[in-house]
Amino acid sequence: SRDHSSRIDYIFTSEGILGQILSHEVLDIEDFTTDHKALTIKIELKESIDLNRKEYFKQIKAELKRIKLETEDWEIIAERFDDKLLDITENDINREEMWETMVAIYEEQKTNRINELKEIREKEKEKENEEQQKTEERILDLLIKETRNNQIN
Protein backbone atom coordinates (compact mmCIF):
# COMPACT_ATOMS: atom_id res chain seq x y z
CA SER A 1 0.00 0.00 0.00
CA ARG A 2 1.04 3.62 -0.41
CA ASP A 3 0.59 4.27 3.32
CA HIS A 4 3.47 2.02 4.36
CA SER A 5 6.76 1.20 2.72
CA SER A 6 6.60 -2.21 1.13
CA ARG A 7 10.28 -3.05 1.27
CA ILE A 8 13.62 -1.93 2.59
CA ASP A 9 16.04 -0.48 0.06
CA TYR A 10 19.76 -0.73 0.67
CA ILE A 11 22.59 1.57 -0.20
CA PHE A 12 26.02 0.03 -0.60
CA THR A 13 28.98 2.38 -0.53
CA SER A 14 32.63 2.35 -1.43
CA GLU A 15 34.88 0.76 1.14
CA GLY A 16 35.91 3.16 3.89
CA ILE A 17 33.20 5.75 3.28
CA LEU A 18 31.01 4.57 6.17
CA GLY A 19 33.46 5.93 8.71
CA GLN A 20 33.26 9.38 7.12
CA ILE A 21 29.48 9.75 7.50
CA LEU A 22 28.79 12.59 9.91
CA SER A 23 25.01 12.30 10.02
CA HIS A 24 22.00 11.04 8.11
CA GLU A 25 18.28 11.69 7.95
CA VAL A 26 15.40 9.81 6.34
CA LEU A 27 12.96 12.18 4.63
CA ASP A 28 9.42 11.52 3.45
CA ILE A 29 8.95 12.54 -0.18
CA GLU A 30 5.62 14.33 -0.21
CA ASP A 31 5.83 15.72 -3.76
CA PHE A 32 5.82 12.27 -5.34
CA THR A 33 3.35 9.41 -5.19
CA THR A 34 5.76 6.72 -4.09
CA ASP A 35 6.32 4.53 -1.08
CA HIS A 36 10.03 5.39 -1.15
CA LYS A 37 11.77 7.77 1.18
CA ALA A 38 14.86 9.88 0.56
CA LEU A 39 18.05 9.48 2.55
CA THR A 40 20.31 12.47 3.01
CA ILE A 41 23.87 11.85 4.16
CA LYS A 42 26.54 14.33 5.22
CA ILE A 43 30.07 13.06 4.59
CA GLU A 44 33.48 14.34 5.68
CA LEU A 45 35.54 14.46 2.48
CA LYS A 46 38.53 16.56 3.53
CA GLU A 47 40.76 13.56 4.23
CA SER A 48 39.78 11.93 0.94
CA ILE A 49 40.62 15.04 -1.06
CA ASP A 50 44.03 15.41 0.61
CA LEU A 51 45.41 12.29 -1.12
CA ASN A 52 48.32 13.13 -3.34
CA ARG A 53 48.87 11.41 -6.65
CA LYS A 54 51.61 9.04 -5.45
CA GLU A 55 49.52 7.84 -2.51
CA TYR A 56 46.52 7.46 -4.81
CA PHE A 57 48.38 5.12 -7.17
CA LYS A 58 49.85 3.21 -4.22
CA GLN A 59 46.33 2.71 -2.91
CA ILE A 60 45.07 1.50 -6.31
CA LYS A 61 47.98 -0.94 -6.57
CA ALA A 62 47.20 -2.31 -3.10
CA GLU A 63 43.52 -2.65 -4.00
CA LEU A 64 44.42 -4.80 -7.00
CA LYS A 65 45.94 -7.34 -4.61
CA ARG A 66 42.76 -7.45 -2.57
CA ILE A 67 39.90 -9.81 -3.10
CA LYS A 68 37.37 -8.35 -5.49
CA LEU A 69 33.79 -9.09 -4.56
CA GLU A 70 31.71 -10.23 -7.51
CA THR A 71 27.96 -9.81 -8.00
CA GLU A 72 27.35 -13.24 -6.48
CA ASP A 73 29.31 -12.24 -3.36
CA TRP A 74 27.29 -9.02 -2.95
CA GLU A 75 24.09 -11.05 -3.28
CA ILE A 76 25.30 -13.40 -0.53
CA ILE A 77 26.18 -10.42 1.69
CA ALA A 78 22.77 -8.81 1.05
CA GLU A 79 20.96 -12.07 1.85
CA ARG A 80 22.88 -12.50 5.10
CA PHE A 81 22.28 -8.82 5.90
CA ASP A 82 18.53 -9.37 5.44
CA ASP A 83 18.61 -12.44 7.68
CA LYS A 84 20.40 -10.53 10.44
CA LEU A 85 17.95 -7.62 10.19
CA LEU A 86 15.02 -10.01 10.50
CA ASP A 87 16.53 -11.32 13.74
CA ILE A 88 16.39 -7.84 15.27
CA THR A 89 13.11 -6.95 16.95
CA GLU A 90 11.79 -3.51 17.80
CA ASN A 91 12.48 -4.28 21.46
CA ASP A 92 16.16 -4.96 20.73
CA ILE A 93 16.94 -1.63 19.12
CA ASN A 94 15.65 1.90 18.85
CA ARG A 95 15.59 4.21 15.83
CA GLU A 96 18.78 6.06 16.84
CA GLU A 97 20.77 2.82 17.11
CA MET A 98 19.47 1.37 13.84
CA TRP A 99 22.03 3.02 11.53
CA GLU A 100 24.98 1.91 13.65
CA THR A 101 23.53 -1.58 13.84
CA MET A 102 23.00 -1.75 10.08
CA VAL A 103 26.57 -0.55 9.43
CA ALA A 104 27.94 -3.11 11.90
CA ILE A 105 25.91 -5.93 10.33
CA TYR A 106 27.03 -4.92 6.82
CA GLU A 107 30.71 -4.72 7.82
CA GLU A 108 30.49 -8.06 9.65
CA GLN A 109 28.89 -9.86 6.71
CA LYS A 110 31.29 -8.31 4.20
CA THR A 111 34.29 -9.29 6.34
CA ASN A 112 32.90 -12.82 6.73
CA ARG A 113 32.50 -13.18 2.95
CA ILE A 114 36.01 -11.86 2.28
CA ASN A 115 37.42 -14.32 4.83
CA GLU A 116 35.50 -17.15 3.16
CA LEU A 117 36.93 -16.14 -0.22
CA LYS A 118 40.45 -15.94 1.24
CA GLU A 119 40.03 -19.44 2.66
CA ILE A 120 38.80 -20.74 -0.71
CA ARG A 121 41.74 -19.05 -2.44
CA GLU A 122 44.22 -20.58 0.05
CA LYS A 123 42.74 -24.06 -0.41
CA GLU A 124 42.98 -23.68 -4.19
CA LYS A 125 46.64 -22.62 -3.85
CA GLU A 126 47.36 -25.59 -1.58
CA LYS A 127 45.73 -27.92 -4.09
CA GLU A 128 47.76 -26.39 -6.93
CA ASN A 129 50.96 -26.75 -4.89
CA GLU A 130 50.15 -30.39 -4.08
CA GLU A 131 49.44 -31.13 -7.75
CA GLN A 132 52.65 -29.37 -8.78
CA GLN A 133 54.62 -31.35 -6.20
CA LYS A 134 53.08 -34.63 -7.40
CA THR A 135 53.93 -33.75 -11.00
CA GLU A 136 57.51 -32.93 -10.04
CA GLU A 137 57.80 -36.21 -8.09
CA ARG A 138 56.51 -38.19 -11.10
CA ILE A 139 58.99 -36.47 -13.38
CA LEU A 140 61.81 -37.16 -10.91
CA ASP A 141 60.77 -40.83 -10.67
CA LEU A 142 60.75 -41.08 -14.47
CA LEU A 143 64.19 -39.48 -14.69
CA ILE A 144 65.57 -41.85 -12.05
CA LYS A 145 64.12 -44.88 -13.87
CA GLU A 146 65.48 -43.66 -17.19
CA THR A 147 68.90 -43.06 -15.65
CA ARG A 148 68.93 -46.57 -14.16
CA ASN A 149 67.84 -48.08 -17.47
CA ASN A 150 70.62 -46.21 -19.26
CA GLN A 151 73.16 -47.44 -16.69
CA ILE A 152 72.04 -51.04 -17.17
CA ASN A 153 72.23 -50.81 -20.94
XYZ file of N, CA and C in Angstrom:
459
model
N 0.835 -1.186 0.000
C 0.000 0.000 0.000
C 0.871 1.236 0.000
N 0.289 2.357 -0.359
C 1.036 3.620 -0.407
C 1.241 4.220 0.983
N 0.487 3.721 1.972
C 0.594 4.268 3.321
C 1.843 3.789 4.051
N 2.305 2.600 3.688
C 3.468 2.017 4.361
C 4.464 1.543 3.313
N 5.730 1.697 3.638
C 6.761 1.200 2.724
C 6.621 -0.303 2.585
N 6.790 -0.791 1.374
C 6.598 -2.214 1.128
C 7.891 -3.005 1.196
N 9.004 -2.333 1.213
C 10.277 -3.048 1.269
C 11.353 -2.107 1.790
N 12.459 -2.705 2.155
C 13.615 -1.928 2.593
C 14.572 -1.848 1.418
N 15.021 -0.658 1.092
C 16.036 -0.485 0.056
C 17.382 -0.351 0.754
N 18.424 -0.781 0.090
C 19.760 -0.731 0.672
C 20.635 0.189 -0.156
N 21.599 0.759 0.491
C 22.587 1.574 -0.198
C 23.944 0.998 0.173
N 24.670 0.522 -0.828
C 26.021 0.030 -0.596
C 26.984 1.130 -1.023
N 28.046 1.294 -0.270
C 28.981 2.382 -0.530
C 30.374 1.833 -0.794
N 31.234 2.715 -1.255
C 32.630 2.347 -1.433
C 33.231 2.040 -0.072
N 34.229 1.169 -0.096
C 34.884 0.764 1.140
C 35.491 1.981 1.832
N 35.309 2.085 3.124
C 35.913 3.163 3.894
C 35.044 4.399 4.039
N 34.005 4.530 3.238
C 33.201 5.754 3.284
C 32.275 5.780 4.502
N 31.932 4.616 5.029
C 31.006 4.570 6.170
C 31.555 5.323 7.380
N 32.852 5.247 7.580
C 33.462 5.934 8.711
C 33.479 7.438 8.560
N 33.231 7.940 7.357
C 33.255 9.377 7.116
C 31.870 10.013 7.192
N 30.839 9.211 7.422
C 29.481 9.755 7.500
C 29.323 10.493 8.826
N 28.979 11.769 8.722
C 28.794 12.592 9.910
C 27.383 12.458 10.469
N 26.393 12.437 9.580
C 25.007 12.302 10.019
C 24.153 11.857 8.845
N 22.936 11.435 9.155
C 22.000 11.039 8.105
C 20.584 11.324 8.576
N 19.670 11.420 7.626
C 18.278 11.686 7.952
C 17.402 11.066 6.873
N 16.354 10.386 7.281
C 15.399 9.811 6.336
C 14.266 10.815 6.173
N 13.983 11.185 4.921
C 12.956 12.179 4.626
C 11.794 11.543 3.885
N 10.585 11.924 4.235
C 9.421 11.518 3.448
C 9.379 12.389 2.200
N 9.045 11.793 1.073
C 8.952 12.539 -0.180
C 7.474 12.818 -0.425
N 7.034 14.004 -0.100
C 5.615 14.328 -0.205
C 5.220 14.738 -1.620
N 6.151 15.225 -2.419
C 5.826 15.721 -3.756
C 5.603 14.604 -4.766
N 5.942 13.385 -4.415
C 5.817 12.271 -5.344
C 4.872 11.225 -4.769
N 4.197 10.516 -5.653
C 3.351 9.413 -5.192
C 4.181 8.135 -5.249
N 4.884 7.887 -4.179
C 5.762 6.725 -4.090
C 5.828 6.273 -2.638
N 6.142 5.019 -2.442
C 6.319 4.531 -1.079
C 7.771 4.645 -0.634
N 8.613 5.239 -1.478
C 10.027 5.388 -1.150
C 10.252 6.624 -0.291
N 11.346 6.617 0.390
C 11.773 7.767 1.175
C 13.142 8.181 0.665
N 13.542 9.386 0.972
C 14.860 9.876 0.565
C 15.790 9.800 1.764
N 17.044 9.527 1.499
C 18.051 9.481 2.548
C 19.075 10.554 2.248
N 19.269 11.467 3.178
C 20.315 12.473 3.011
C 21.469 12.086 3.921
N 22.673 12.226 3.403
C 23.869 11.849 4.157
C 24.877 12.985 4.066
N 25.460 13.357 5.194
C 26.545 14.332 5.218
C 27.837 13.555 5.422
N 28.827 13.830 4.565
C 30.070 13.065 4.588
C 31.257 14.010 4.738
N 32.229 13.606 5.526
C 33.482 14.343 5.681
C 34.418 13.914 4.564
N 34.715 14.816 3.638
C 35.536 14.465 2.482
C 36.952 15.028 2.539
N 37.238 15.881 3.485
C 38.533 16.555 3.526
C 39.699 15.573 3.429
N 39.663 14.523 4.229
C 40.763 13.555 4.226
C 40.881 12.855 2.883
N 39.753 12.588 2.239
C 39.777 11.926 0.936
C 40.383 12.822 -0.128
N 40.126 14.102 -0.051
C 40.622 15.040 -1.057
C 42.120 15.281 -0.890
N 42.625 15.123 0.330
C 44.031 15.405 0.613
C 45.006 14.378 0.041
N 44.510 13.300 -0.551
C 45.409 12.292 -1.116
C 46.238 12.901 -2.237
N 47.530 12.670 -2.198
C 48.317 13.129 -3.336
C 48.390 12.013 -4.368
N 48.899 12.339 -5.521
C 48.873 11.407 -6.650
C 49.629 10.104 -6.354
N 50.796 10.219 -5.741
C 51.609 9.037 -5.450
C 50.869 8.091 -4.503
N 50.283 8.655 -3.451
C 49.524 7.839 -2.505
C 48.317 7.209 -3.182
N 47.691 7.958 -4.094
C 46.519 7.457 -4.807
C 46.878 6.212 -5.612
N 47.987 6.271 -6.367
C 48.385 5.121 -7.174
C 48.842 3.957 -6.302
N 49.464 4.257 -5.174
C 49.848 3.213 -4.224
C 48.606 2.490 -3.714
N 47.586 3.275 -3.407
C 46.330 2.714 -2.911
C 45.678 1.834 -3.972
N 45.663 2.289 -5.218
C 45.072 1.501 -6.305
C 45.831 0.192 -6.475
N 47.165 0.259 -6.426
C 47.982 -0.944 -6.574
C 47.680 -1.940 -5.453
N 47.525 -1.440 -4.234
C 47.203 -2.307 -3.099
C 45.818 -2.916 -3.267
N 44.880 -2.142 -3.803
C 43.520 -2.649 -3.998
C 43.484 -3.779 -5.015
N 44.387 -3.746 -5.987
C 44.415 -4.796 -6.997
C 44.793 -6.143 -6.393
N 45.537 -6.107 -5.278
C 45.938 -7.339 -4.609
C 44.828 -7.881 -3.711
N 43.859 -7.042 -3.439
C 42.761 -7.451 -2.571
C 41.799 -8.365 -3.306
N 40.950 -8.974 -2.522
C 39.903 -9.811 -3.097
C 38.806 -8.905 -3.626
N 38.441 -9.132 -4.879
C 37.373 -8.347 -5.492
C 36.069 -9.115 -5.327
N 35.093 -8.455 -4.749
C 33.795 -9.086 -4.556
C 32.999 -9.004 -5.851
N 32.507 -10.143 -6.281
C 31.713 -10.226 -7.507
C 30.234 -10.053 -7.162
N 29.400 -9.973 -8.184
C 27.956 -9.806 -7.997
C 27.388 -10.886 -7.086
N 27.817 -12.117 -7.303
C 27.349 -13.241 -6.476
C 27.690 -13.021 -5.002
N 28.899 -12.490 -4.740
C 29.313 -12.236 -3.363
C 28.439 -11.161 -2.722
N 28.143 -10.092 -3.482
C 27.293 -9.023 -2.954
C 25.884 -9.546 -2.677
N 25.411 -10.462 -3.514
C 24.087 -11.054 -3.277
C 24.091 -11.876 -1.993
N 25.171 -12.610 -1.761
C 25.300 -13.398 -0.527
C 25.325 -12.469 0.684
N 26.100 -11.386 0.589
C 26.179 -10.418 1.689
C 24.806 -9.810 1.954
N 24.097 -9.417 0.891
C 22.768 -8.808 1.048
C 21.785 -9.786 1.688
N 21.850 -11.054 1.282
C 20.957 -12.069 1.852
C 21.245 -12.265 3.339
N 22.514 -12.339 3.689
C 22.883 -12.503 5.097
C 22.500 -11.264 5.906
N 22.668 -10.086 5.280
C 22.283 -8.824 5.903
C 20.787 -8.850 6.221
N 19.980 -9.259 5.235
C 18.527 -9.371 5.436
C 18.204 -10.303 6.599
N 18.867 -11.461 6.619
C 18.612 -12.439 7.682
C 18.905 -11.848 9.058
N 20.030 -11.145 9.165
C 20.405 -10.534 10.444
C 19.395 -9.462 10.851
N 18.940 -8.650 9.878
C 17.954 -7.616 10.191
C 16.646 -8.227 10.678
N 16.265 -9.350 10.089
C 15.024 -10.008 10.503
C 15.116 -10.539 11.930
N 16.338 -10.830 12.379
C 16.535 -11.322 13.742
C 16.372 -10.220 14.790
N 16.484 -8.971 14.350
C 16.386 -7.839 15.273
C 14.910 -7.477 15.451
N 14.496 -7.362 16.687
C 13.114 -6.952 16.947
C 13.098 -5.496 17.386
N 11.920 -4.905 17.377
C 11.792 -3.510 17.800
C 12.220 -3.332 19.249
N 12.086 -4.368 20.051
C 12.483 -4.284 21.457
C 13.997 -4.283 21.616
N 14.703 -4.853 20.644
C 16.161 -4.964 20.727
C 16.867 -3.649 20.420
N 16.230 -2.791 19.637
C 16.944 -1.626 19.117
C 15.973 -0.470 18.926
N 16.492 0.732 19.107
C 15.651 1.901 18.848
C 16.092 2.574 17.551
N 15.349 3.557 17.118
C 15.592 4.209 15.826
C 16.993 4.826 15.742
N 17.466 5.411 16.847
C 18.785 6.056 16.839
C 19.919 5.044 16.661
N 19.728 3.849 17.189
C 20.770 2.822 17.107
C 20.732 2.052 15.791
N 19.666 2.190 15.029
C 19.471 1.365 13.837
C 20.591 1.549 12.815
N 20.996 2.787 12.542
C 22.033 3.022 11.532
C 23.332 2.337 11.931
N 23.741 2.533 13.188
C 24.981 1.914 13.651
C 24.887 0.393 13.572
N 23.732 -0.134 13.908
C 23.530 -1.582 13.845
C 23.608 -2.078 12.408
N 22.976 -1.349 11.493
C 23.003 -1.750 10.082
C 24.426 -1.708 9.531
N 25.174 -0.659 9.881
C 26.567 -0.552 9.431
C 27.383 -1.711 9.991
N 27.189 -2.014 11.270
C 27.937 -3.108 11.904
C 27.602 -4.450 11.254
N 26.320 -4.677 10.974
C 25.913 -5.933 10.325
C 26.531 -6.028 8.938
N 26.461 -4.937 8.173
C 27.032 -4.921 6.823
C 28.528 -5.218 6.864
N 29.256 -4.519 7.723
C 30.705 -4.716 7.825
C 31.028 -6.150 8.240
N 30.269 -6.685 9.187
C 30.493 -8.056 9.649
C 30.282 -9.055 8.513
N 29.201 -8.911 7.780
C 28.895 -9.856 6.708
C 29.888 -9.732 5.555
N 30.300 -8.509 5.254
C 31.292 -8.309 4.198
C 32.623 -8.944 4.603
N 33.043 -8.709 5.832
C 34.291 -9.295 6.336
C 34.211 -10.817 6.324
N 33.073 -11.356 6.750
C 32.899 -12.815 6.734
C 33.049 -13.364 5.322
N 32.426 -12.702 4.344
C 32.495 -13.183 2.953
C 33.925 -13.089 2.429
N 34.616 -12.007 2.722
C 36.006 -11.858 2.278
C 36.869 -12.955 2.894
N 36.662 -13.245 4.174
C 37.425 -14.317 4.827
C 37.126 -15.674 4.198
N 35.861 -15.903 3.846
C 35.505 -17.150 3.159
C 36.234 -17.247 1.822
N 36.254 -16.145 1.077
C 36.931 -16.142 -0.225
C 38.438 -16.340 -0.070
N 39.025 -15.742 0.976
C 40.454 -15.945 1.242
C 40.736 -17.414 1.526
N 39.866 -18.026 2.323
C 40.035 -19.442 2.656
C 39.925 -20.306 1.402
N 38.953 -20.000 0.554
C 38.797 -20.736 -0.707
C 40.043 -20.567 -1.561
N 40.541 -19.333 -1.645
C 41.741 -19.051 -2.442
C 42.943 -19.817 -1.901
N 43.099 -19.852 -0.564
C 44.219 -20.576 0.048
C 44.129 -22.075 -0.223
N 42.926 -22.628 -0.133
C 42.743 -24.061 -0.411
C 43.064 -24.373 -1.868
N 42.661 -23.474 -2.768
C 42.978 -23.676 -4.186
C 44.484 -23.632 -4.414
N 45.176 -22.705 -3.725
C 46.638 -22.623 -3.848
C 47.298 -23.881 -3.311
N 46.812 -24.361 -2.154
C 47.358 -25.591 -1.575
C 47.177 -26.757 -2.539
N 46.008 -26.842 -3.138
C 45.725 -27.918 -4.087
C 46.649 -27.816 -5.297
N 46.839 -26.596 -5.803
C 47.756 -26.392 -6.930
C 49.172 -26.800 -6.551
N 49.610 -26.402 -5.355
C 50.955 -26.751 -4.892
C 51.122 -28.262 -4.756
N 50.099 -28.928 -4.217
C 50.152 -30.390 -4.085
C 50.231 -31.051 -5.455
N 49.416 -30.571 -6.393
C 49.437 -31.131 -7.748
C 50.786 -30.880 -8.419
N 51.335 -29.692 -8.215
C 52.646 -29.366 -8.778
C 53.717 -30.273 -8.180
N 53.643 -30.484 -6.864
C 54.618 -31.345 -6.200
C 54.506 -32.785 -6.706
N 53.282 -33.278 -6.879
C 53.081 -34.633 -7.398
C 53.639 -34.755 -8.814
N 53.409 -33.744 -9.624
C 53.927 -33.754 -10.996
C 55.449 -33.783 -10.981
N 56.049 -32.963 -10.133
C 57.509 -32.931 -10.039
C 58.055 -34.271 -9.543
N 57.366 -34.899 -8.595
C 57.799 -36.207 -8.086
C 57.708 -37.268 -9.176
N 56.645 -37.228 -9.986
C 56.509 -38.185 -11.096
C 57.633 -37.997 -12.112
N 57.916 -36.752 -12.421
C 58.993 -36.467 -13.380
C 60.323 -36.961 -12.822
N 60.568 -36.714 -11.542
C 61.806 -37.164 -10.905
C 61.894 -38.685 -10.934
N 60.797 -39.362 -10.619
C 60.772 -40.833 -10.672
C 61.090 -41.333 -12.080
N 60.486 -40.693 -13.079
C 60.748 -41.085 -14.470
C 62.213 -40.868 -14.843
N 62.773 -39.749 -14.399
C 64.186 -39.476 -14.687
C 65.096 -40.498 -14.009
N 64.772 -40.851 -12.770
C 65.567 -41.848 -12.045
C 65.492 -43.195 -12.755
N 64.283 -43.605 -13.156
C 64.116 -44.877 -13.870
C 64.871 -44.859 -15.190
N 64.789 -43.760 -15.898
C 65.479 -43.659 -17.190
C 66.991 -43.711 -16.992
N 67.470 -43.041 -15.944
C 68.899 -43.056 -15.651
C 69.355 -44.472 -15.309
N 68.595 -45.191 -14.516
C 68.928 -46.574 -14.157
C 68.919 -47.475 -15.391
N 67.918 -47.288 -16.239
C 67.843 -48.083 -17.472
C 69.046 -47.810 -18.373
N 69.452 -46.566 -18.440
C 70.620 -46.212 -19.259
C 71.899 -46.797 -18.668
N 71.984 -46.872 -17.335
C 73.158 -47.438 -16.691
C 73.233 -48.943 -16.927
N 72.078 -49.593 -16.954
C 72.038 -51.041 -17.173
C 72.430 -51.355 -18.606
N 71.953 -50.564 -19.517
C 72.233 -50.815 -20.939
C 73.600 -50.327 -21.253
